[in-house]
CSV table of C-alpha atoms in Angstrom, one decimal:
chain,number,residue,atom,x,y,z
F,177,MET,CA,184.4,179.1,263.5
F,178,LYS,CA,181.8,179.7,266.2
F,179,LYS,CA,178.8,178.2,264.4
F,180,ILE,CA,178.7,174.5,264.3
F,181,LEU,CA,177.3,172.4,261.5
F,182,ILE,CA,178.7,174.5,258.7
F,183,SER,CA,178.0,172.7,255.5
F,184,LEU,CA,181.1,171.4,253.8
F,185,THR,CA,181.6,170.4,250.1
F,186,LEU,CA,181.6,166.8,251.1
F,187,VAL,CA,179.4,164.0,249.9
F,188,ILE,CA,177.9,161.4,252.2
F,189,ALA,CA,180.7,159.4,253.7
F,190,LEU,CA,180.9,156.1,255.7
F,191,VAL,CA,180.3,156.4,259.4
F,192,SER,CA,183.0,155.3,261.8
F,193,CYS,CA,182.7,151.8,263.4
F,194,GLY,CA,182.1,153.3,266.8
F,195,GLU,CA,179.2,155.4,265.7
F,196,SER,CA,177.6,152.6,263.6
F,197,GLN,CA,177.3,150.4,266.7
F,198,ARG,CA,174.8,152.7,268.3
F,199,GLU,CA,171.2,152.3,267.4
F,200,TYR,CA,169.8,155.5,265.7
F,201,TYR,CA,166.5,154.1,264.5
F,202,PHE,CA,166.8,155.7,261.1
F,203,ASP,CA,163.8,155.8,258.7
F,204,ASN,CA,164.6,153.2,256.1
F,205,GLY,CA,161.4,153.7,254.2
F,206,GLY,CA,160.3,156.8,252.3
F,207,ASN,CA,159.9,155.1,248.9
F,208,ARG,CA,156.5,156.2,247.6
F,209,SER,CA,157.0,155.1,244.0
F,210,TYR,CA,155.5,151.9,242.5
F,211,ASN,CA,155.6,150.2,239.1
F,212,ASN,CA,152.3,149.6,237.3
F,213,PRO,CA,152.5,149.4,233.4
F,214,ALA,CA,148.7,149.1,233.2
F,215,GLU,CA,148.0,152.5,234.8
F,216,ALA,CA,147.2,155.6,232.6
F,217,LEU,CA,149.8,158.3,232.0
F,218,ASP,CA,150.8,160.2,235.2
F,219,THR,CA,152.3,163.6,234.3
F,220,LEU,CA,154.4,163.9,237.5
F,221,SER,CA,156.0,160.5,236.9
F,222,TYR,CA,156.7,161.5,233.3
F,223,ALA,CA,158.1,164.9,234.4
F,224,VAL,CA,160.5,163.2,236.8
F,225,GLY,CA,161.6,160.7,234.1
F,226,ALA,CA,162.1,163.4,231.4
F,227,ASN,CA,164.1,165.6,233.8
F,228,VAL,CA,166.4,162.7,234.8
F,229,GLY,CA,166.7,161.4,231.2
F,230,MET,CA,167.7,164.8,229.8
F,231,SER,CA,170.1,165.6,232.6
F,232,LEU,CA,172.0,162.3,232.0
F,233,HIS,CA,171.7,162.3,228.2
F,234,PHE,CA,173.0,165.9,227.7
F,235,GLN,CA,175.5,166.2,230.5
F,236,PRO,CA,178.7,168.2,229.6
F,237,SER,CA,181.0,165.1,229.3
F,238,GLY,CA,178.9,163.8,226.5
F,239,ILE,CA,179.3,160.2,227.7
F,240,LYS,CA,176.5,157.9,226.5
F,241,PHE,CA,174.7,155.6,228.9
F,242,ASP,CA,172.9,152.4,228.0
F,243,VAL,CA,169.4,153.6,229.0
F,244,GLU,CA,168.1,150.0,229.6
F,245,LYS,CA,171.0,149.2,231.9
F,246,LEU,CA,170.4,152.5,233.7
F,247,ILE,CA,166.7,151.7,234.1
F,248,SER,CA,167.5,148.2,235.4
F,249,ALA,CA,169.8,149.6,238.1
F,250,ILE,CA,167.1,152.1,239.2
F,251,GLU,CA,164.4,149.5,239.3
F,252,THR,CA,166.6,147.1,241.3
F,253,GLU,CA,167.2,149.7,243.9
F,254,LEU,CA,163.6,151.0,244.1
F,255,SER,CA,162.2,147.5,244.3
F,256,LYS,CA,163.9,147.0,247.7
F,257,GLU,CA,161.4,147.1,250.5
F,258,VAL,CA,163.9,148.8,252.8
F,259,ALA,CA,166.7,151.0,251.7
F,260,ASP,CA,170.3,149.8,252.5
F,261,GLN,CA,171.9,153.1,253.7
F,262,GLU,CA,175.3,151.6,253.9
F,263,PHE,CA,175.1,150.5,250.3
F,264,ILE,CA,173.9,153.9,249.3
F,265,ASP,CA,176.7,155.6,251.1
F,266,LYS,CA,179.3,153.4,249.4
F,267,ASN,CA,177.7,154.1,246.1
F,268,GLY,CA,178.0,157.9,246.8
F,269,ASP,CA,181.6,157.5,247.6
F,270,LEU,CA,182.2,155.7,244.3
F,271,MET,CA,180.3,158.4,242.5
F,272,LYS,CA,182.5,161.0,244.0
F,273,ARG,CA,185.7,159.1,243.1
F,274,PHE,CA,184.5,158.6,239.5
F,275,SER,CA,183.7,162.3,239.2
F,276,THR,CA,187.0,163.4,240.6
F,277,GLU,CA,189.3,160.9,239.1
F,278,ARG,CA,187.6,160.2,235.7
F,279,LEU,CA,184.7,162.3,234.7
F,280,ARG,CA,186.1,165.8,235.5
F,281,PRO,CA,189.5,165.3,233.7
F,282,TYR,CA,187.7,163.8,230.7
F,283,THR,CA,185.2,166.6,230.5
F,284,MET,CA,187.8,169.3,230.8
F,285,ALA,CA,190.0,167.8,228.0
F,286,LYS,CA,186.9,167.4,225.7
F,287,MET,CA,185.9,171.0,226.3
F,288,SER,CA,189.4,172.2,225.5
F,289,ALA,CA,189.4,170.3,222.2
F,290,GLU,CA,186.0,171.9,221.3
F,291,ILE,CA,187.3,175.4,222.1
F,292,ASN,CA,190.3,175.0,220.0
F,293,LYS,CA,188.2,173.6,217.1
F,294,GLY,CA,190.6,170.9,216.2
F,295,GLU,CA,193.8,173.0,216.1
F,296,PHE,CA,195.0,171.4,219.3
F,297,LEU,CA,193.6,167.9,220.1
F,298,PRO,CA,194.6,166.7,223.6
F,299,GLU,CA,194.4,163.0,224.2
F,300,LEU,CA,191.3,162.3,226.1
F,301,PRO,CA,192.0,160.6,229.4
F,302,ALA,CA,190.5,157.1,229.9
F,303,LEU,CA,186.9,157.3,231.2
F,304,TYR,CA,186.6,153.7,232.3
F,305,ASP,CA,189.0,151.0,233.6
F,306,ASP,CA,189.0,147.3,234.5
F,307,GLY,CA,188.5,147.9,238.3
F,308,ASP,CA,185.8,150.0,240.0
F,309,PHE,CA,185.0,152.0,236.9
F,310,THR,CA,184.0,149.6,234.2
F,311,GLU,CA,181.3,150.9,231.9
F,312,ASP,CA,178.7,148.6,233.4
F,313,LYS,CA,179.6,149.5,237.0
F,314,VAL,CA,179.5,153.2,236.3
F,315,VAL,CA,176.0,152.9,234.8
F,316,SER,CA,174.9,151.0,237.9
F,317,TYR,CA,176.4,153.7,240.2
F,318,PHE,CA,174.4,156.4,238.3
F,319,GLY,CA,171.2,154.2,238.5
F,320,VAL,CA,171.5,153.8,242.2
F,321,ASP,CA,172.1,157.6,242.6
F,322,VAL,CA,168.9,158.3,240.6
F,323,ALA,CA,166.9,155.8,242.7
F,324,ASN,CA,168.1,157.5,245.8
F,325,TYR,CA,167.1,160.9,244.5
F,326,ILE,CA,163.6,159.5,243.7
F,327,ARG,CA,163.3,158.0,247.2
F,328,LYS,CA,164.6,161.0,249.1
F,329,SER,CA,162.2,163.3,247.1
F,330,ALA,CA,159.2,161.2,248.2
F,331,PHE,CA,157.7,161.3,244.8
F,332,PRO,CA,154.4,159.5,244.6
F,333,ILE,CA,155.0,158.3,241.1
F,334,ASN,CA,154.6,155.3,238.8
F,335,ARG,CA,158.0,154.2,237.8
F,336,HIS,CA,156.7,152.7,234.5
F,337,TRP,CA,156.1,156.3,233.2
F,338,VAL,CA,159.4,157.5,234.6
F,339,TYR,CA,161.2,154.9,232.5
F,340,GLU,CA,159.1,155.6,229.4
F,341,ALA,CA,160.0,159.3,229.7
F,342,MET,CA,163.7,158.4,230.1
F,343,ARG,CA,163.7,156.3,227.0
F,344,LYS,CA,162.1,159.2,225.0
F,345,ALA,CA,164.7,161.6,226.3
F,346,PHE,CA,167.6,159.3,225.3
F,347,LEU,CA,166.3,159.2,221.7
F,348,ILE,CA,166.6,163.0,221.3
F,349,GLU,CA,169.6,163.8,219.1
F,350,ASP,CA,169.6,167.6,219.2
F,351,LYS,CA,169.4,169.3,222.7
F,352,THR,CA,168.3,172.6,221.1
F,353,ILE,CA,165.2,170.9,219.8
F,354,ILE,CA,163.2,169.4,222.7
F,355,ASP,CA,159.5,169.7,222.3
F,356,GLU,CA,156.3,167.7,222.2
F,357,SER,CA,157.3,166.0,218.9
F,358,ASN,CA,160.3,164.1,220.4
F,359,LEU,CA,159.5,164.1,224.2
F,360,GLY,CA,155.9,163.3,223.8
F,361,ILE,CA,154.6,166.0,226.1
F,362,ASN,CA,154.9,169.8,226.5
F,363,VAL,CA,158.2,170.7,228.0
F,364,GLN,CA,157.0,173.8,229.7
F,365,MET,CA,154.1,171.9,231.3
F,366,LEU,CA,156.6,169.3,232.7
F,367,SER,CA,158.7,172.1,234.3
F,368,GLN,CA,155.5,173.6,235.9
F,369,ILE,CA,154.5,170.2,237.3
F,370,LEU,CA,157.8,169.6,239.0
F,371,GLY,CA,158.0,173.1,240.3
F,372,LYS,CA,154.5,172.9,241.8
F,373,TYR,CA,155.2,169.6,243.4
F,374,ASN,CA,158.5,170.8,245.0
F,375,ARG,CA,156.8,174.0,246.2
F,376,GLU,CA,153.5,172.8,247.5
F,377,GLN,CA,153.4,169.0,248.0
F,378,ARG,CA,156.9,167.9,248.9
F,379,PRO,CA,157.2,170.0,252.1
F,380,VAL,CA,153.9,168.7,253.4
F,381,ILE,CA,154.8,165.1,252.6
F,382,LYS,CA,158.3,165.4,254.1
F,383,GLU,CA,156.8,166.9,257.3
F,384,GLN,CA,154.3,164.0,257.6
F,385,MET,CA,157.0,161.4,257.0
F,386,ALA,CA,159.2,163.1,259.7
F,387,ARG,CA,156.4,163.2,262.2
F,388,GLN,CA,155.6,159.5,261.6
F,389,TRP,CA,159.2,158.5,262.0
F,390,LEU,CA,159.6,160.5,265.2
F,391,ALA,CA,156.5,158.9,266.6
F,392,ASN,CA,158.1,155.5,266.1
F,393,VAL,CA,161.4,156.7,267.6
F,394,SER,CA,159.5,157.8,270.7
F,395,LYS,CA,158.5,154.2,271.4
F,396,GLN,CA,162.0,152.9,271.4
F,397,ARG,CA,163.8,151.8,274.6
F,398,GLY,CA,165.5,154.6,276.5
F,399,VAL,CA,164.1,157.5,274.4
F,400,GLU,CA,162.8,160.4,276.4
F,401,MET,CA,161.0,163.6,275.3
F,402,MET,CA,161.2,167.3,276.2
F,403,LEU,CA,159.2,170.3,275.0
F,404,VAL,CA,161.4,173.0,273.4
F,405,GLU,CA,159.7,176.1,272.1
F,406,GLY,CA,156.4,174.4,271.4
F,407,ASP,CA,157.8,171.3,269.7
F,408,THR,CA,159.1,167.9,271.0
F,409,LEU,CA,162.7,167.0,271.1
F,410,TYR,CA,163.5,163.3,271.6
F,411,TYR,CA,166.7,162.2,273.3
F,412,ARG,CA,168.5,159.3,274.8
F,413,VAL,CA,171.3,159.5,277.4
F,414,ASP,CA,173.9,157.0,276.2
F,415,VAL,CA,176.5,158.0,278.9
F,416,ALA,CA,175.4,160.2,281.8
F,417,GLY,CA,178.8,161.9,282.5
F,418,ASN,CA,179.4,163.7,285.7
F,419,ASP,CA,177.3,166.3,287.6
F,420,VAL,CA,178.7,169.3,285.6
F,421,LYS,CA,175.9,169.9,283.2
F,422,PRO,CA,175.2,172.9,280.9
F,423,HIS,CA,172.2,174.9,282.3
F,424,SER,CA,172.3,178.1,280.4
F,425,LEU,CA,172.7,179.3,276.8
F,426,ARG,CA,175.7,181.4,278.0
F,427,ASP,CA,177.7,178.3,279.1
F,428,THR,CA,180.6,177.3,276.9
F,429,ILE,CA,181.0,173.6,275.9
F,430,GLY,CA,183.7,171.5,274.3
F,431,PHE,CA,182.3,168.6,272.3
F,432,SER,CA,182.4,166.4,269.2
F,433,TYR,CA,179.3,165.6,267.1
F,434,VAL,CA,177.9,163.6,264.2
F,435,VAL,CA,174.7,164.6,262.3
F,436,TYR,CA,172.6,162.4,260.1
F,437,ASN,CA,169.4,162.9,258.1
F,438,GLN,CA,166.5,160.8,259.2
F,439,HIS,CA,167.3,158.2,256.6
F,440,GLY,CA,170.8,157.6,258.0
F,441,GLY,CA,172.8,159.7,255.5
F,442,LEU,CA,175.8,161.4,257.1
F,443,VAL,CA,175.4,165.2,257.0
F,444,GLU,CA,178.4,166.3,258.9
F,445,SER,CA,180.7,165.4,261.8
F,446,LEU,CA,183.6,167.0,263.6
F,447,GLU,CA,185.9,164.3,262.2
F,448,GLU,CA,184.8,165.0,258.7
F,449,ARG,CA,185.5,168.7,259.2
F,450,LEU,CA,189.0,167.8,260.5
F,451,ASN,CA,189.6,165.5,257.6
F,452,TYR,CA,188.6,168.3,255.2
F,453,PHE,CA,191.1,170.7,256.7
F,454,ARG,CA,193.8,168.1,256.9
F,455,GLU,CA,193.5,167.4,253.2
F,456,ALA,CA,193.5,171.1,252.5
F,457,LEU,CA,196.8,171.3,254.5
F,458,THR,CA,198.4,168.6,252.4
F,459,HIS,CA,197.4,170.3,249.2
F,460,ALA,CA,198.7,173.7,250.4
F,461,GLU,CA,202.0,172.2,251.4
F,462,ALA,CA,202.4,170.8,247.9
F,463,ASP,CA,201.0,173.8,246.0
F,464,THR,CA,203.8,175.1,243.7
F,465,THR,CA,201.6,177.8,242.3
F,466,LEU,CA,201.9,179.9,245.5
F,467,THR,CA,204.7,182.2,246.5
F,468,ALA,CA,206.6,181.2,249.6
F,469,GLU,CA,204.8,183.9,251.6
F,470,GLN,CA,201.4,182.9,250.3
F,471,ARG,CA,202.1,179.2,251.1
F,472,VAL,CA,203.1,180.1,254.7
F,473,GLN,CA,200.0,182.3,255.1
F,474,ARG,CA,197.7,179.6,253.8
F,475,ILE,CA,199.3,176.8,255.9
F,476,ASP,CA,199.1,178.9,259.0
F,477,LEU,CA,195.4,179.6,258.4
F,478,ILE,CA,194.6,176.0,257.9
F,479,LYS,CA,196.6,174.9,260.9
F,480,ALA,CA,194.6,177.4,263.0
F,481,GLN,CA,191.4,176.0,261.7
F,482,ILE,CA,192.5,172.4,262.5
F,483,GLU,CA,193.5,173.5,266.1
F,484,ALA,CA,190.2,175.3,266.6
F,485,ASN,CA,188.2,172.2,265.6
F,486,GLU,CA,190.4,169.8,267.5
F,487,ASN,CA,189.6,171.9,270.6
F,488,LEU,CA,186.1,172.9,269.5
F,489,ARG,CA,184.5,175.1,272.2
F,490,ILE,CA,181.5,177.4,271.7
F,491,PRO,CA,178.9,179.1,273.7
F,492,VAL,CA,175.8,176.9,273.8
F,493,THR,CA,173.8,179.8,272.1
F,494,ASP,CA,176.0,179.6,269.1
F,495,ALA,CA,174.9,176.1,268.2
F,496,LEU,CA,173.2,176.3,264.8
F,497,VAL,CA,170.8,173.4,265.5
F,498,LYS,CA,168.3,174.6,268.1
F,499,GLY,CA,167.6,171.1,269.4
F,500,ALA,CA,171.2,170.7,270.4
F,501,MET,CA,171.2,173.9,272.5
F,502,TYR,CA,168.7,172.3,274.9
F,503,GLY,CA,169.3,168.6,274.5
F,504,VAL,CA,172.9,168.9,275.7
F,505,ARG,CA,171.6,169.9,279.1
F,506,ASN,CA,170.7,166.3,279.8
F,507,VAL,CA,174.3,165.1,280.2
F,508,GLY,CA,177.4,166.2,282.1
F,509,GLU,CA,181.1,166.3,281.2
F,510,GLY,CA,182.1,163.0,279.7
F,511,GLY,CA,178.5,162.3,278.7
F,512,GLU,CA,177.1,161.2,275.4
F,513,LEU,CA,173.6,161.5,274.0
F,514,THR,CA,171.6,161.0,270.9
F,515,LEU,CA,169.0,163.5,269.7
F,516,TRP,CA,166.1,163.0,267.3
F,517,MET,CA,164.7,166.4,266.1
F,518,PRO,CA,161.9,167.6,263.9
F,519,SER,CA,162.8,170.2,261.3
F,520,SER,CA,161.5,173.0,263.6
F,521,LEU,CA,164.4,172.3,265.9
F,522,ALA,CA,167.0,171.5,263.2
F,523,PHE,CA,167.2,172.9,259.6
F,524,GLY,CA,163.6,174.1,259.2
F,525,LYS,CA,161.5,174.4,256.1
F,526,MET,CA,164.4,175.2,253.8
F,527,GLY,CA,166.9,172.5,254.8
F,528,ASN,CA,170.3,172.6,253.1
F,529,ARG,CA,172.2,170.7,250.4
F,530,PHE,CA,172.2,167.5,252.6
F,531,ILE,CA,168.9,167.9,254.4
F,532,ALA,CA,165.5,168.2,252.7
F,533,GLY,CA,163.1,170.9,253.8
F,534,ASN,CA,161.0,169.7,256.8
F,535,GLU,CA,163.1,166.6,257.2
F,536,GLY,CA,164.1,165.3,260.6
F,537,VAL,CA,167.6,165.0,262.0
F,538,VAL,CA,169.6,162.6,264.2
F,539,MET,CA,172.5,164.0,266.2
F,540,SER,CA,175.1,162.3,268.4
F,541,ILE,CA,177.0,164.5,270.9
F,542,LYS,CA,179.9,163.7,273.1
F,543,LEU,CA,180.3,166.4,275.8
F,544,LYS,CA,183.9,167.0,276.7
F,545,SER,CA,183.8,170.1,278.9
F,546,VAL,CA,181.5,172.7,280.4
F,547,GLU,CA,182.4,176.2,281.5
F,548,TYR,CA,179.6,178.0,283.2
F,549,GLY,CA,178.6,181.5,282.0
F,550,LYS,CA,176.7,184.1,283.8
F,551,SER,CA,173.3,183.1,285.2
F,552,ASP,CA,170.1,184.8,284.2
F,553,GLU,CA,170.0,186.5,287.7
F,554,GLU,CA,173.5,187.9,287.2
F,555,VAL,CA,172.8,189.2,283.8
F,556,ALA,CA,169.5,190.8,284.9
F,557,ALA,CA,171.3,192.5,287.9
F,558,GLU,CA,174.0,193.8,285.6
F,559,GLU,CA,171.4,195.2,283.1
F,560,GLU,CA,169.4,196.7,285.9
F,561,ALA,CA,172.5,198.5,287.3
F,562,ALA,CA,173.4,199.8,283.8
F,563,ARG,CA,169.8,201.0,283.4
F,564,ARG,CA,169.9,202.8,286.7
F,565,GLU,CA,173.2,204.4,285.8
F,566,LYS,CA,171.8,205.6,282.5
F,567,LEU,CA,168.6,207.1,284.0
F,568,LEU,CA,170.2,208.9,286.9
F,569,PRO,CA,171.5,212.4,286.0
F,570,THR,CA,175.2,213.2,286.2
F,571,PHE,CA,176.6,216.5,287.2
F,572,LYS,CA,180.1,218.1,287.1
F,573,LYS,CA,179.4,219.7,290.5
F,574,PRO,CA,178.0,218.2,293.7
F,575,MET,CA,174.2,218.3,293.8
F,576,LYS,CA,174.0,220.5,296.9
F,577,ASP,CA,175.9,223.2,295.1
F,578,ILE,CA,173.4,223.3,292.2
F,579,ALA,CA,170.4,222.9,294.4
F,580,GLY,CA,171.5,225.7,296.7
F,581,ARG,CA,171.7,228.3,293.9
F,582,LYS,CA,169.2,231.1,293.9
F,583,GLY,CA,166.3,230.3,291.7
F,584,ALA,CA,167.4,226.8,290.9
F,585,ASN,CA,164.6,224.4,290.0
F,586,VAL,CA,166.1,220.9,290.0
F,587,GLN,CA,163.9,217.8,289.8
F,588,LEU,CA,165.6,214.5,290.2
F,589,VAL,CA,164.4,211.7,287.9
F,590,THR,CA,164.6,208.3,289.6
F,591,PRO,CA,164.3,204.8,287.9
F,592,ASN,CA,160.9,204.3,289.6
F,593,THR,CA,159.3,207.1,287.7
F,594,VAL,CA,160.5,205.9,284.2
F,595,LYS,CA,159.2,202.8,282.4
F,596,PRO,CA,162.0,200.5,281.3
F,597,SER,CA,162.6,200.4,277.6
F,598,GLU,CA,162.4,197.3,275.5
F,599,SER,CA,166.2,197.3,275.3
F,600,SER,CA,166.3,196.5,279.0
F,601,GLU,CA,165.2,192.9,278.3
F,602,PRO,CA,168.0,190.3,278.8
F,603,ALA,CA,170.1,189.7,275.7
F,604,VAL,CA,169.5,186.0,275.8
F,605,LYS,CA,166.0,185.1,276.8
F,606,SER,CA,165.2,182.1,278.9
F,607,VAL,CA,163.3,179.3,277.0
F,608,SER,CA,160.9,177.0,278.7
F,609,VAL,CA,162.1,173.4,278.4
F,610,THR,CA,159.6,170.9,279.9
F,611,PRO,CA,160.2,167.2,280.2
F,612,VAL,CA,157.3,165.1,278.7
F,613,GLU,CA,156.0,162.0,280.3
F,614,LYS,CA,155.9,159.1,277.9
């Protein structure tokens, strides 16, 4: 529980009203696709469309989408000049609900029927309803989800050829026979094209987009800059707090936080973590498959996790996001700040399931408490004392008794005659953090 920002199995959720009132300067662009029917075949565009089409057409549930309605939903979303992140978040929430409440039970029942080969035919649960999950609405949800995938991936593609490949994929009847005869292009080549883009081009593009976004953020009112380990961290003090500020990686802080990707999608927050554990507690209390002893053990464990997160306190050095380790020094207890970070100070080249590699991050922190740890001078003094104690010889008898023996040849080794080993360096190194003039 020491590391913050542990990825949960949560989809993007709606932000709280309090957080949404703050200006985060999210990057609402990122769409590098276009629609030009007159342009010649683009293989990357076709590869993206074929991949999307086959994934939807041959999904385990076997449900059939109207491909033209799906394409219409994708085009409507990608035609927007600026992405509406709130709309995208709501769509993600509806997708999660449809998957949990409808798609998963339907798929499990269908698979059971196939395994039993007709001997036992369970009644398939309803896939659609007359409310949020009509057939047309569900197709639209999937279309917006695909559009968001294309936008977030920063594909420089012609949507016309994406749609043509999707139409081809939806015409394939046998998923065991997918080749150039029914897809229109070599399948292996398509896979290589996508793989090469994701390995070589996408990281470079995402890095360029993040740097451009951060350059725009730096021009906004109240945003300051500081150098951290050779890169620039952008921050804004929203509430200054008192004079008790973290000043060392060894200090312990109590805090709450919210993290977004640069486009405004919620990655994680302390409140989301708490909600996750609270839901788990409710399920554990109602779980009749456990013995009484197992239920008590699980409930106690979850309650301990809830308590730990409600009173979240960690050493600053345990923060997983490097930018937060240094940015938090700009406010005191009771303070609040917003951080804008390049990937080098956040999730790096690899990213995670919610953050693309080389993508920037926005983080909001509320600092509740600060407990000072040992200073660099105190740690250095303790390590020097330990080094001296290790280097000086120890004897069972007083030195004068041994030195006074006939023929004794005793040479004392002092710390000044021995070079310190590498292990004598402080366990936590100081890092240069330099304010930058705008």
